[in-house]
XYZ file of C-alpha atoms in Angstrom:
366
model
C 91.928 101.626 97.136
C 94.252 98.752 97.194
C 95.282 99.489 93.077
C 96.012 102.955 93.962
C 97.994 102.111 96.860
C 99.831 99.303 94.882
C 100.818 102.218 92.169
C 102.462 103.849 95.353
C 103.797 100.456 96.198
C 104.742 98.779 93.401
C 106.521 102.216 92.205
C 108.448 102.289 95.319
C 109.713 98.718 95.291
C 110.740 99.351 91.585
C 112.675 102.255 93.545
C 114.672 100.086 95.320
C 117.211 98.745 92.644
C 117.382 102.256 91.088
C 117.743 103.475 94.496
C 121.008 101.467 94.741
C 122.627 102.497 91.739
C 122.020 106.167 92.469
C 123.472 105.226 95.726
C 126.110 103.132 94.689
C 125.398 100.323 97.211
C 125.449 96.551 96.907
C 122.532 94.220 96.425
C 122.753 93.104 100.186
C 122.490 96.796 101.712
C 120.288 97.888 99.480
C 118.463 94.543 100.551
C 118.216 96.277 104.023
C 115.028 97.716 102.474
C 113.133 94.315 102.205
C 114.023 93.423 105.723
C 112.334 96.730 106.639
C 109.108 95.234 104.477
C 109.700 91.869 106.021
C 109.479 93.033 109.536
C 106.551 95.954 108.901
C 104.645 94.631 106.591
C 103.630 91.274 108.880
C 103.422 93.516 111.297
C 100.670 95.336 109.932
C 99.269 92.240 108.821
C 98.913 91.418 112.396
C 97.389 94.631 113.333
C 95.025 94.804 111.207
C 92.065 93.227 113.193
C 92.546 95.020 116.493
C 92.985 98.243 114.619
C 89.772 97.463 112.758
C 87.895 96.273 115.773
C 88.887 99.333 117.682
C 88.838 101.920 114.889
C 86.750 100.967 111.934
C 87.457 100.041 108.432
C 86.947 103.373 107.129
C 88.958 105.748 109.422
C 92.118 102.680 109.781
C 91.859 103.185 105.625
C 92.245 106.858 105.856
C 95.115 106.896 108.234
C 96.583 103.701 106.493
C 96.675 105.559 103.054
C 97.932 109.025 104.626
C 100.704 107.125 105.673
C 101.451 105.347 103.120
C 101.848 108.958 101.316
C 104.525 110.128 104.161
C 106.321 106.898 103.652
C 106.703 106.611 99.797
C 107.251 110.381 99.886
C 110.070 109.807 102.115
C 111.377 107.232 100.153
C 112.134 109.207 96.798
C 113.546 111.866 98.527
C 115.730 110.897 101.328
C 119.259 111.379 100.588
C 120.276 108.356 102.886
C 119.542 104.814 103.291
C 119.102 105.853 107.373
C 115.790 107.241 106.174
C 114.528 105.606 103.055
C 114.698 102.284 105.103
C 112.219 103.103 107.457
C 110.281 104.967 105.028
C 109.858 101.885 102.681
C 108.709 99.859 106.237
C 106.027 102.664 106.595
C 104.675 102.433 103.060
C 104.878 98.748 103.390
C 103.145 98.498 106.879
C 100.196 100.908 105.772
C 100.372 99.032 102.324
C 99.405 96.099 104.046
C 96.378 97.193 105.771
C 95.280 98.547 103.217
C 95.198 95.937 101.163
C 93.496 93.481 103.907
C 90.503 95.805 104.383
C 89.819 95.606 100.355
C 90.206 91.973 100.266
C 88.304 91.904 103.584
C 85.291 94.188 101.521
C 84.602 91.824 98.621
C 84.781 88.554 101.053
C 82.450 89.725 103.847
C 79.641 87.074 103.674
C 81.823 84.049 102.378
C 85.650 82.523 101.289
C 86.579 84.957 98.320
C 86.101 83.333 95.017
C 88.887 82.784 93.312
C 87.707 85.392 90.157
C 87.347 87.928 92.628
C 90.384 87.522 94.260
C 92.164 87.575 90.471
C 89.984 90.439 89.350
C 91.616 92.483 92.287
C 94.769 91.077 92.625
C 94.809 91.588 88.671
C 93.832 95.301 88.637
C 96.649 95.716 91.043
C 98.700 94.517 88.961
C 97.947 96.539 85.882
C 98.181 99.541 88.172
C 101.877 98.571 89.337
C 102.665 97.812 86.412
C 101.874 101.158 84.546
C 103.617 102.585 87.355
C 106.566 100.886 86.499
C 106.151 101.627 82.768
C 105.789 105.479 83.488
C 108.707 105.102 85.504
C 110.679 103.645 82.317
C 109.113 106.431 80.200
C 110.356 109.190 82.168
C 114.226 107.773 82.677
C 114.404 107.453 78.634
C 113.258 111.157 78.336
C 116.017 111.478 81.028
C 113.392 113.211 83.926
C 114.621 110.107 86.451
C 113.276 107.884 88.152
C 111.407 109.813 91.209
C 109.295 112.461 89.372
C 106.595 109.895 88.422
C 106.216 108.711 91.836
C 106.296 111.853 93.573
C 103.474 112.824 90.651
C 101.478 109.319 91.457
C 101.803 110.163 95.132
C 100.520 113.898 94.840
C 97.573 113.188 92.154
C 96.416 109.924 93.202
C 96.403 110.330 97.087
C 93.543 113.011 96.719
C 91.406 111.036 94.958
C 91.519 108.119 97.585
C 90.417 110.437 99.928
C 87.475 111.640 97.657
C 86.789 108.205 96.645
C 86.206 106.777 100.236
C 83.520 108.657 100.592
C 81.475 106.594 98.138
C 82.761 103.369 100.088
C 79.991 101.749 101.901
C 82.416 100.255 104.631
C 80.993 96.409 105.457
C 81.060 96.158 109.612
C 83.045 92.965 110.201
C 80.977 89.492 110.275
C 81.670 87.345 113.398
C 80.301 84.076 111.669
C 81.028 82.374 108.372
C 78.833 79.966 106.644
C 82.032 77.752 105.526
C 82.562 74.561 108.536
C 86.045 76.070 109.053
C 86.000 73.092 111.868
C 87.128 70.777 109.272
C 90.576 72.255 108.308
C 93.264 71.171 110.896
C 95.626 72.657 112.402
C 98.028 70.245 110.313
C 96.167 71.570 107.049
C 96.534 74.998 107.731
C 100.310 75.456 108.503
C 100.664 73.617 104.903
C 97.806 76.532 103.328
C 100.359 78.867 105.041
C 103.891 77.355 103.406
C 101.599 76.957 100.362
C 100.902 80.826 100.326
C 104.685 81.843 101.575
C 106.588 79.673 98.900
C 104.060 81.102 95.844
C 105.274 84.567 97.798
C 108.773 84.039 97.347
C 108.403 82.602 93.549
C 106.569 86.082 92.328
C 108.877 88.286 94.998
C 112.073 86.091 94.096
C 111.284 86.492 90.137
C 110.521 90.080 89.987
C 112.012 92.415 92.803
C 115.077 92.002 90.874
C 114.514 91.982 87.627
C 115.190 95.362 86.409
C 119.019 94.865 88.352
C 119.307 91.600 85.867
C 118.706 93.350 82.842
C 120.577 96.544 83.525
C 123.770 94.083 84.897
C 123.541 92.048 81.303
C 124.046 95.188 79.277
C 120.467 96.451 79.259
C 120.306 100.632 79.324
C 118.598 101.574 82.610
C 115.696 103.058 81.121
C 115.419 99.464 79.084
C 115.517 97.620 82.281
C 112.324 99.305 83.707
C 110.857 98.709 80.482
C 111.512 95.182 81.149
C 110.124 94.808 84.499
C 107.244 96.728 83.666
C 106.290 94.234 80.757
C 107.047 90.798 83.253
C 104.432 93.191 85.327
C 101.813 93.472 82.330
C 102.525 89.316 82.513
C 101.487 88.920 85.728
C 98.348 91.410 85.228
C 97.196 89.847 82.272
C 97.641 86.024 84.042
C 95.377 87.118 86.298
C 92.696 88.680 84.894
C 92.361 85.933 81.965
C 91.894 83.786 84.863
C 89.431 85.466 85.750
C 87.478 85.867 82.398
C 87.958 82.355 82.025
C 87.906 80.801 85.154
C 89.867 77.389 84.177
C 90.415 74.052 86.446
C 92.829 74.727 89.457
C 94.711 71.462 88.826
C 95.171 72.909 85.177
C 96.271 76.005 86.097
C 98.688 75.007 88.350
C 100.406 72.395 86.120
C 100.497 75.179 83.404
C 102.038 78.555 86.481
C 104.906 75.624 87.525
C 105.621 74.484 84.055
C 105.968 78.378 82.848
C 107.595 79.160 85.912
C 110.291 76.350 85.375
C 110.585 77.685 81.417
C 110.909 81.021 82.198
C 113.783 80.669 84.790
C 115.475 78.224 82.255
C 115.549 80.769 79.453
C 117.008 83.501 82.450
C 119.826 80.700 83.136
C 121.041 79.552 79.773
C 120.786 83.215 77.734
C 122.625 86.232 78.549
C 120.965 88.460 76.075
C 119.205 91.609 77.488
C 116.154 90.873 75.312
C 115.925 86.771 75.486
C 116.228 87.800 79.636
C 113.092 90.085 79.243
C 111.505 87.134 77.216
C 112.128 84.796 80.307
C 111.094 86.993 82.775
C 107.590 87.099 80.953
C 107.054 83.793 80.467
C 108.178 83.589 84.055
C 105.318 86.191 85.027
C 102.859 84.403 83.193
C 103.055 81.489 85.537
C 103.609 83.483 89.011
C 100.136 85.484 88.374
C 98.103 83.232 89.285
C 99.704 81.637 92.385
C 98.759 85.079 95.232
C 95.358 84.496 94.732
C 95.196 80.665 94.926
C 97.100 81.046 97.745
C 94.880 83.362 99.364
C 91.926 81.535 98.174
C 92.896 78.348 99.794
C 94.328 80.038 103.177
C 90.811 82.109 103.016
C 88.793 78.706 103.688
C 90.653 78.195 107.095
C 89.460 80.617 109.103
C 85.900 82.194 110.205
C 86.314 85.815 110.054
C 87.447 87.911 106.687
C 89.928 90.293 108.285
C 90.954 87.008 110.335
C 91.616 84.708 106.888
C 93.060 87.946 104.814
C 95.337 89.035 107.543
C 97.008 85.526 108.880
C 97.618 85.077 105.181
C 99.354 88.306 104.760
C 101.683 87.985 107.620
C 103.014 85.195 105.804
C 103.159 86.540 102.745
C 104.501 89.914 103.433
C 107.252 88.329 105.653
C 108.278 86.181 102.831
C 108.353 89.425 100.183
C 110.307 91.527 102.531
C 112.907 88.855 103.316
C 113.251 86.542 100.157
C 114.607 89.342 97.842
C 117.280 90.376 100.990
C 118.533 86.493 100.656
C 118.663 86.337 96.838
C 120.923 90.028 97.036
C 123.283 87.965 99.132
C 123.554 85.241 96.877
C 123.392 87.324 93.748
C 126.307 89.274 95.068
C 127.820 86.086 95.879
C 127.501 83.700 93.707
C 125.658 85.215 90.509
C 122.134 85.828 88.900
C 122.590 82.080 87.659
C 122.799 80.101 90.256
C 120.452 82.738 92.337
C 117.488 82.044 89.603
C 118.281 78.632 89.612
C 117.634 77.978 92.902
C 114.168 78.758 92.319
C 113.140 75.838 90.257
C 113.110 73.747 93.043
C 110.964 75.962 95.184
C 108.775 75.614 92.380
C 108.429 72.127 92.635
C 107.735 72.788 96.007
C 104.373 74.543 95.604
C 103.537 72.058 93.067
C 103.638 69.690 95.576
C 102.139 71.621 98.392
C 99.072 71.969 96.290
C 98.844 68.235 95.490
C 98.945 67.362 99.529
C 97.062 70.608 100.334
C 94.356 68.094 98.426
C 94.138 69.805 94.549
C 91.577 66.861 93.930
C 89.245 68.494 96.406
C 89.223 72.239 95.569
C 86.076 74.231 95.796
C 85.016 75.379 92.147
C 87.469 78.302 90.833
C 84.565 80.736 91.787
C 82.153 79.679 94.500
């Protein structure tokens, strides 16, 4: 459910930069968009357990995905920004949900392993990223950019519907086996910043990445192509993580130091194609970094749609809202000095991790 609703997703926020050029809008309006994902999205976050508790997991799923259909519909063919705005928030609200339930399904007895959480996280990324790939396919054979979606949204939204009927929906747990007494409050607002700055890194990296290549000279159709292949990065990061299943402390030395590589290469090379080859490299180190972050967060609380859903209100707030502030100061001040900036953040979740306590980590699946 949640790789089907991140083709929908992941299709529309790919959308959003070719939205603007059809529009002819700058960065910052068109940026209007994220703030409509960075108020909706948490907000669904935070709604998630009472509508669960109240509702169910199964009928909140159908609604949430029916929804998400309106929104993304809306989206692509709005002629305004007065109505795609709100349509992106209703995508993005429902998105959310939808996405807590499934993490909420495979973590119902205990803290989500980390291969679980990169086997999902991972086949959501290979879905988005196909999206965005079909989306390039269909610009070069110059159909645009909203037939695929429209087709995505029509086929696949059917066969969620079918397909929850095989679900066997897990009621809630009320108890968890992990002593969640032992993680402070102290320890848990650094989880959070842990899980909102890895947020902005992957958000900040890749919401605009198609607009980079198209404004260094890349054909539109070339730019999707780009983004869809930094997309295949971050889907192929994760699911060799999986497979493999290497040492936290290891993997996070190698996400920052590929993270810090990749952004140099965007900084120093104007080329279309070297750009591309940053952005992957780039990708490579961001996979991992949503599902550590939701791993770690995970062991803080006692109740799955409690741990998923506190995460995700940080996280969704900080991908609605950091791509809004980089339009400003890509407008302003330039895709250099906007990419730049971002080294330092990654720093920063280097060194969250090492006071979070990296020596201490459960195993990378428990």
């Amino acid at each position: 459910m949640a790789a089907i609703g991140s083709y929908l997703l992941w299709s529309a926020g790919a959308a959003i930069p070719l939205l603007r050029l059809d529009l002819d809008i700058s960065r910052t309006l068109a940026g209007l968009h994220n703030i409509a994902v960075g108020i909706s999205a948490p907000l669904g976050a935070r709604l998630a357990v009472p509508l669960i508790k109240r509702f169910g997991r199964e009928f909140v799923m159908r609604t949430m995905l029916l929804l998400m259909f309106i929104g993304v519909m809306a989206l692509v063919t709005a002629p305004t920004i007065a109505i795609t705005i709100p349509a992106i928030g209703c995508a993005a609200f429902s998105q959310t949900i939808v996405n807590a339930i499934s993490l909420a399904q495979i973590s119902h007895d205990k803290a989500p392993s980390m291969r679980r959480m990169m086997l999902q996280t991972g086949t959501q990324a290979v879905v988005g990223a196909t999206a965005i790939l079909i989306i390039s396919a269909s610009l070069h054979s110059n159909n645009g950019w909203r037939l695929p979606i429209i087709l995505g949204a029509l086929i696949l939204t059917p066969i969620s519907f079918y397909s929850i009927r095989k679900v066997k929906f897990i009621a809630p747990e009320s108890t968890h086996q992990h002593p969640a007494a032992i993680f402070t409050r102290a320890l848990k607002t650094r989880l959070v910043a842990f899980g909102a700055i890895n947020s902005i890194l992957e958000v900040g990296i890749g919401f605009w990445a198609l607009d980079l290549l198209v404004s260094r000279n890349a054909p539109v159709a070339l730019g999707a192509l780009g983004s869809a292949i930094m997309s295949y990065g971050i889907a192929t990061g994760r699911l060799s993580l999986a497979y493999f299943q290497p040492d936290p402390r290891l993997v996070m030395r190698l996400a920052i130091s590929a993270i810090m590589v990749g952004l140099s290469i965007i900084c120093l090379f104007e080329d279309p194609i070297i750009t591309m080859a940053g952005l992957t490299v780039a990708a490579l180190g961001i996979a991992p970094l949503f599902g550590m972050g939701a791993f770690r967060v995970s062991e803080g609380f006692t109740h799955a749609e409690f741990r998923i859903s506190r995460y995700m209100i940080g996280a969704s707030f900080c991908y609605g809202f950091a791509p809004f502030f980089l339009a400003i100061i890509f407008d302003n001040l330039g895709y250099v000095i906007g990419y730049a900036l971002l080294i330092p953040v990654a720093i920063a979740s280097y060194m969250l991790w090492k006071i979070n306590g990296s020596e201490k980590n459960s195993p990378v699946s428990n």
